[in-house]
Amino acid sequence: MRRFWILLALGTSCVVALAGPRKPIRSLDELTANETIVVGRVELVPPLREHDQRLRGPMSGRFADKMLLMVDAERRELTQEPGRGDFKDRIDAHFGEEFVVRSANEPFFITAGMVYLSLGHGLPDQAYFPGGLRADIKPDDRAVYIGTIRYHRNEFFEITRTEIVDEYQRVNVEFKDRFGDTYPLRKALLTPAR
Amino acid sequence: MKTAACFAITLLLLVASPVLTSEKAQPNVDNPSNSLVFGYIDMSDAPTKVDGAWLQQVSAPTDASYWSMGVENGLFYNPFIQPGTYQLSKFSGTGVMAGPHEYQFPRQGRNETAVTIDRPGLYFLGSFKYVTAQKGGMFKQGKFSIQPTAEPTEAELLRRMLQDERKVAKSKEYNGPKKIKMSETSWADRIRARLDELE
């Protein structure tokens, strides 16, 4: 039976893993003509405690201290537990660190966020976070800063507040240090999707 | 001489270490900071009986986030609980046909059993009945919920506890006696006092 749980957990993590996150970008050479760099960050207040995530099994470590942001070109609302299709396009955001990923030169929507709380200990267990956010990417953008999504939670992982925090000054300096002045980082903070 | 000194120190450490360890590792059931948390679950409609329940500490982080409780005839309790906010995390059991089963509550959200312990005392989580919300398939366990029930009452469960002797409910680091008879602990007087309040 224990093997069954491990396989189930592995299967679930594979479903998400197979869908594949947006790739982080390391060099401007990786950017194609119709792509832009998207820079942002996710924070959880209070942050995850040591025992909040119980991840066991091969490959489960990739979800440690991360939120999986479900991304879509169309605005939509999740009305039921997300399935594989919802993770087809996603950003794996390490809490408290900037993500720097490639994106098509078009607006996108953050549908929801998910954090694995338990894998490999019985049924997988997740916490979901509200989305409903729009990233305003323009056709001629090459680098866009979308801000920090700061989720406030209580001890039951209920989301009490979501804010978009502007840390452009700091991030822009870091961006220039890393990628130079070739592409200016345009500030376009996430806005509520309408 | 040097070898003899090393040997003596090593021997001293070996002799002393279990004492030091046991002092840290043996919570006392009569510790005044303890709270007694208890409840009841009717699993008659579940695929299996249950013999274990887990209480999760969701705030005031400690090294022991999960506290186990034995379940006998629906009654579960733990007399070692420290201040913090808790809720039931799961039940577990085994059925002849169904095999080992875990009935897991989602970690996200406050369930019906959530309780905040701000000072030592008796905390009744409630009496509940298992309800099948959605049947599972061959490879998938069904979803469930629990509904509060009027019976057994808090007083009935307290009386049962006074007669109970069971394998002790414990945290991971617990290394004390294997069985506890509640009537022989300091809890007996507190349980009787609570019964007087209720009756």
mmCIF file of N, CA, C and O in Angstrom, chain B residues 132-176:
data_model
loop_
_atom_site.group_PDB
_atom_site.id
_atom_site.type_symbol
_atom_site.label_atom_id
_atom_site.label_comp_id
_atom_site.label_asym_id
_atom_site.label_seq_id
_atom_site.Cartn_x
_atom_site.Cartn_y
_atom_site.Cartn_z
ATOM 1 N N THR B 132 -19.707 10.320 3.494
ATOM 2 C CA THR B 132 -19.079 10.179 2.182
ATOM 3 C C THR B 132 -19.574 11.292 1.279
ATOM 4 O O THR B 132 -20.776 11.439 1.070
ATOM 5 N N ALA B 133 -18.650 12.082 0.771
ATOM 6 C CA ALA B 133 -19.047 13.181 -0.112
ATOM 7 C C ALA B 133 -18.969 12.750 -1.574
ATOM 8 O O ALA B 133 -19.752 13.167 -2.411
ATOM 9 N N GLN B 134 -18.015 11.910 -1.870
ATOM 10 C CA GLN B 134 -17.812 11.491 -3.279
ATOM 11 C C GLN B 134 -17.064 10.170 -3.239
ATOM 12 O O GLN B 134 -16.003 10.057 -2.629
ATOM 13 N N LYS B 135 -17.664 9.153 -3.867
ATOM 14 C CA LYS B 135 -17.035 7.835 -3.812
ATOM 15 C C LYS B 135 -15.764 7.782 -4.644
ATOM 16 O O LYS B 135 -15.695 8.369 -5.719
ATOM 17 N N GLY B 136 -14.805 7.053 -4.145
ATOM 18 C CA GLY B 136 -13.559 6.882 -4.889
ATOM 19 C C GLY B 136 -13.638 5.660 -5.788
ATOM 20 O O GLY B 136 -14.561 4.866 -5.702
ATOM 21 N N GLY B 137 -12.668 5.505 -6.646
ATOM 22 C CA GLY B 137 -12.613 4.325 -7.518
ATOM 23 C C GLY B 137 -11.649 3.302 -6.950
ATOM 24 O O GLY B 137 -11.284 3.356 -5.774
ATOM 25 N N MET B 138 -11.229 2.379 -7.821
ATOM 26 C CA MET B 138 -10.344 1.317 -7.359
ATOM 27 C C MET B 138 -9.009 1.875 -6.871
ATOM 28 O O MET B 138 -8.420 1.391 -5.927
ATOM 29 N N PHE B 139 -8.543 2.927 -7.545
ATOM 30 C CA PHE B 139 -7.228 3.452 -7.206
ATOM 31 C C PHE B 139 -7.296 4.799 -6.505
ATOM 32 O O PHE B 139 -6.308 5.469 -6.329
ATOM 33 N N LYS B 140 -8.488 5.209 -6.181
ATOM 34 C CA LYS B 140 -8.606 6.546 -5.611
ATOM 35 C C LYS B 140 -9.512 6.510 -4.400
ATOM 36 O O LYS B 140 -10.601 5.939 -4.465
ATOM 37 N N GLN B 141 -9.060 7.115 -3.312
ATOM 38 C CA GLN B 141 -9.910 7.155 -2.140
ATOM 39 C C GLN B 141 -10.955 8.252 -2.305
ATOM 40 O O GLN B 141 -10.694 9.283 -2.911
ATOM 41 N N GLY B 142 -12.136 7.972 -1.766
ATOM 42 C CA GLY B 142 -13.220 8.928 -1.922
ATOM 43 C C GLY B 142 -13.015 10.166 -1.067
ATOM 44 O O GLY B 142 -12.205 10.184 -0.154
ATOM 45 N N LYS B 143 -13.771 11.212 -1.406
ATOM 46 C CA LYS B 143 -13.708 12.419 -0.590
ATOM 47 C C LYS B 143 -14.719 12.283 0.526
ATOM 48 O O LYS B 143 -15.717 11.594 0.388
ATOM 49 N N PHE B 144 -14.463 12.964 1.602
ATOM 50 C CA PHE B 144 -15.353 12.817 2.741
ATOM 51 C C PHE B 144 -15.477 14.136 3.477
ATOM 52 O O PHE B 144 -14.719 15.076 3.245
ATOM 53 N N SER B 145 -16.451 14.169 4.347
ATOM 54 C CA SER B 145 -16.539 15.304 5.257
ATOM 55 C C SER B 145 -16.985 14.750 6.615
ATOM 56 O O SER B 145 -17.348 13.574 6.720
ATOM 57 N N ILE B 146 -16.937 15.568 7.614
ATOM 58 C CA ILE B 146 -17.450 15.145 8.908
ATOM 59 C C ILE B 146 -18.532 16.129 9.344
ATOM 60 O O ILE B 146 -18.443 17.320 9.053
ATOM 61 N N GLN B 147 -19.561 15.574 9.990
ATOM 62 C CA GLN B 147 -20.658 16.417 10.452
ATOM 63 C C GLN B 147 -20.770 16.313 11.965
ATOM 64 O O GLN B 147 -20.676 15.208 12.508
ATOM 65 N N PRO B 148 -20.977 17.435 12.624
ATOM 66 C CA PRO B 148 -21.128 17.375 14.079
ATOM 67 C C PRO B 148 -22.370 16.570 14.475
ATOM 68 O O PRO B 148 -23.390 16.616 13.768
ATOM 69 N N THR B 149 -22.270 15.841 15.554
ATOM 70 C CA THR B 149 -23.418 15.100 16.075
ATOM 71 C C THR B 149 -23.610 15.469 17.549
ATOM 72 O O THR B 149 -22.661 15.868 18.231
ATOM 73 N N ALA B 150 -24.846 15.303 18.005
ATOM 74 C CA ALA B 150 -25.151 15.683 19.393
ATOM 75 C C ALA B 150 -24.618 14.651 20.380
ATOM 76 O O ALA B 150 -24.359 14.973 21.546
ATOM 77 N N GLU B 151 -24.466 13.433 19.927
ATOM 78 C CA GLU B 151 -24.022 12.360 20.826
ATOM 79 C C GLU B 151 -22.850 11.586 20.232
ATOM 80 O O GLU B 151 -22.770 11.475 18.996
ATOM 81 N N PRO B 152 -22.006 11.049 21.064
ATOM 82 C CA PRO B 152 -22.007 11.134 22.522
ATOM 83 C C PRO B 152 -21.657 12.545 22.997
ATOM 84 O O PRO B 152 -20.948 13.279 22.314
ATOM 85 N N THR B 153 -22.129 12.860 24.162
ATOM 86 C CA THR B 153 -21.901 14.198 24.707
ATOM 87 C C THR B 153 -20.506 14.277 25.327
ATOM 88 O O THR B 153 -19.846 13.252 25.553
ATOM 89 N N GLU B 154 -20.123 15.497 25.613
ATOM 90 C CA GLU B 154 -18.821 15.710 26.261
ATOM 91 C C GLU B 154 -18.751 14.934 27.580
ATOM 92 O O GLU B 154 -17.745 14.272 27.876
ATOM 93 N N ALA B 155 -19.843 14.962 28.340
ATOM 94 C CA ALA B 155 -19.851 14.275 29.645
ATOM 95 C C ALA B 155 -19.687 12.763 29.470
ATOM 96 O O ALA B 155 -18.938 12.120 30.213
ATOM 97 N N GLU B 156 -20.366 12.208 28.485
ATOM 98 C CA GLU B 156 -20.238 10.752 28.246
ATOM 99 C C GLU B 156 -18.794 10.373 27.925
ATOM 100 O O GLU B 156 -18.269 9.368 28.395
ATOM 101 N N LEU B 157 -18.166 11.202 27.119
ATOM 102 C CA LEU B 157 -16.784 10.901 26.719
ATOM 103 C C LEU B 157 -15.826 11.061 27.897
ATOM 104 O O LEU B 157 -14.892 10.283 28.054
ATOM 105 N N LEU B 158 -16.072 12.050 28.739
ATOM 106 C CA LEU B 158 -15.219 12.231 29.916
ATOM 107 C C LEU B 158 -15.332 11.033 30.854
ATOM 108 O O LEU B 158 -14.339 10.552 31.402
ATOM 109 N N ARG B 159 -16.559 10.534 31.006
ATOM 110 C CA ARG B 159 -16.752 9.349 31.874
ATOM 111 C C ARG B 159 -16.017 8.143 31.282
ATOM 112 O O ARG B 159 -15.399 7.370 31.997
ATOM 113 N N ARG B 160 -16.080 8.009 29.964
ATOM 114 C CA ARG B 160 -15.361 6.895 29.322
ATOM 115 C C ARG B 160 -13.857 7.009 29.534
ATOM 116 O O ARG B 160 -13.162 6.035 29.742
ATOM 117 N N MET B 161 -13.400 8.245 29.487
ATOM 118 C CA MET B 161 -11.954 8.466 29.637
ATOM 119 C C MET B 161 -11.460 8.056 31.021
ATOM 120 O O MET B 161 -10.366 7.534 31.175
ATOM 121 N N LEU B 162 -12.304 8.293 32.022
ATOM 122 C CA LEU B 162 -11.912 7.930 33.390
ATOM 123 C C LEU B 162 -11.753 6.420 33.566
ATOM 124 O O LEU B 162 -11.048 5.958 34.441
ATOM 125 N N GLN B 163 -12.425 5.683 32.702
ATOM 126 C CA GLN B 163 -12.328 4.216 32.800
ATOM 127 C C GLN B 163 -11.323 3.659 31.802
ATOM 128 O O GLN B 163 -11.129 2.446 31.722
ATOM 129 N N ASP B 164 -10.726 4.560 31.056
ATOM 130 C CA ASP B 164 -9.915 4.107 29.923
ATOM 131 C C ASP B 164 -8.467 3.845 30.313
ATOM 132 O O ASP B 164 -7.878 4.565 31.103
ATOM 133 N N GLU B 165 -7.942 2.794 29.749
ATOM 134 C CA GLU B 165 -6.501 2.547 29.844
ATOM 135 C C GLU B 165 -6.080 2.172 28.437
ATOM 136 O O GLU B 165 -6.611 1.248 27.847
ATOM 137 N N ARG B 166 -5.193 2.917 27.917
ATOM 138 C CA ARG B 166 -4.838 2.647 26.527
ATOM 139 C C ARG B 166 -3.394 2.963 26.236
ATOM 140 O O ARG B 166 -2.709 3.617 27.017
ATOM 141 N N LYS B 167 -2.998 2.470 25.105
ATOM 142 C CA LYS B 167 -1.665 2.795 24.606
ATOM 143 C C LYS B 167 -1.619 4.316 24.519
ATOM 144 O O LYS B 167 -2.540 4.934 23.977
ATOM 145 N N VAL B 168 -0.584 4.861 25.043
ATOM 146 C CA VAL B 168 -0.590 6.308 25.203
ATOM 147 C C VAL B 168 -0.533 7.050 23.861
ATOM 148 O O VAL B 168 0.151 6.626 22.940
ATOM 149 N N ALA B 169 -1.316 8.104 23.816
ATOM 150 C CA ALA B 169 -1.241 8.985 22.657
ATOM 151 C C ALA B 169 0.024 9.801 22.823
ATOM 152 O O ALA B 169 0.326 10.244 23.921
ATOM 153 N N LYS B 170 0.754 9.979 21.781
ATOM 154 C CA LYS B 170 2.071 10.595 21.989
ATOM 155 C C LYS B 170 2.536 11.429 20.801
ATOM 156 O O LYS B 170 2.027 11.305 19.705
ATOM 157 N N SER B 171 3.540 12.224 21.113
ATOM 158 C CA SER B 171 4.207 12.929 20.032
ATOM 159 C C SER B 171 5.416 12.083 19.633
ATOM 160 O O SER B 171 5.749 11.117 20.311
ATOM 161 N N LYS B 172 6.075 12.456 18.558
ATOM 162 C CA LYS B 172 7.172 11.650 18.024
ATOM 163 C C LYS B 172 8.282 11.418 19.040
ATOM 164 O O LYS B 172 8.862 10.356 19.107
ATOM 165 N N GLU B 173 8.560 12.439 19.833
ATOM 166 C CA GLU B 173 9.719 12.316 20.725
ATOM 167 C C GLU B 173 9.357 11.653 22.050
ATOM 168 O O GLU B 173 10.196 11.464 22.910
ATOM 169 N N TYR B 174 8.089 11.296 22.229
ATOM 170 C CA TYR B 174 7.662 10.734 23.505
ATOM 171 C C TYR B 174 8.328 9.393 23.779
ATOM 172 O O TYR B 174 8.397 8.531 22.917
ATOM 173 N N ASN B 175 8.804 9.248 24.992
ATOM 174 C CA ASN B 175 9.525 8.028 25.357
ATOM 175 C C ASN B 175 9.112 7.565 26.747
ATOM 176 O O ASN B 175 9.872 6.928 27.457
ATOM 177 N N GLY B 176 7.902 7.928 27.137
ATOM 178 C CA GLY B 176 7.434 7.605 28.487
ATOM 179 C C GLY B 176 6.745 6.258 28.548
ATOM 180 O O GLY B 176 6.954 5.402 27.696
#
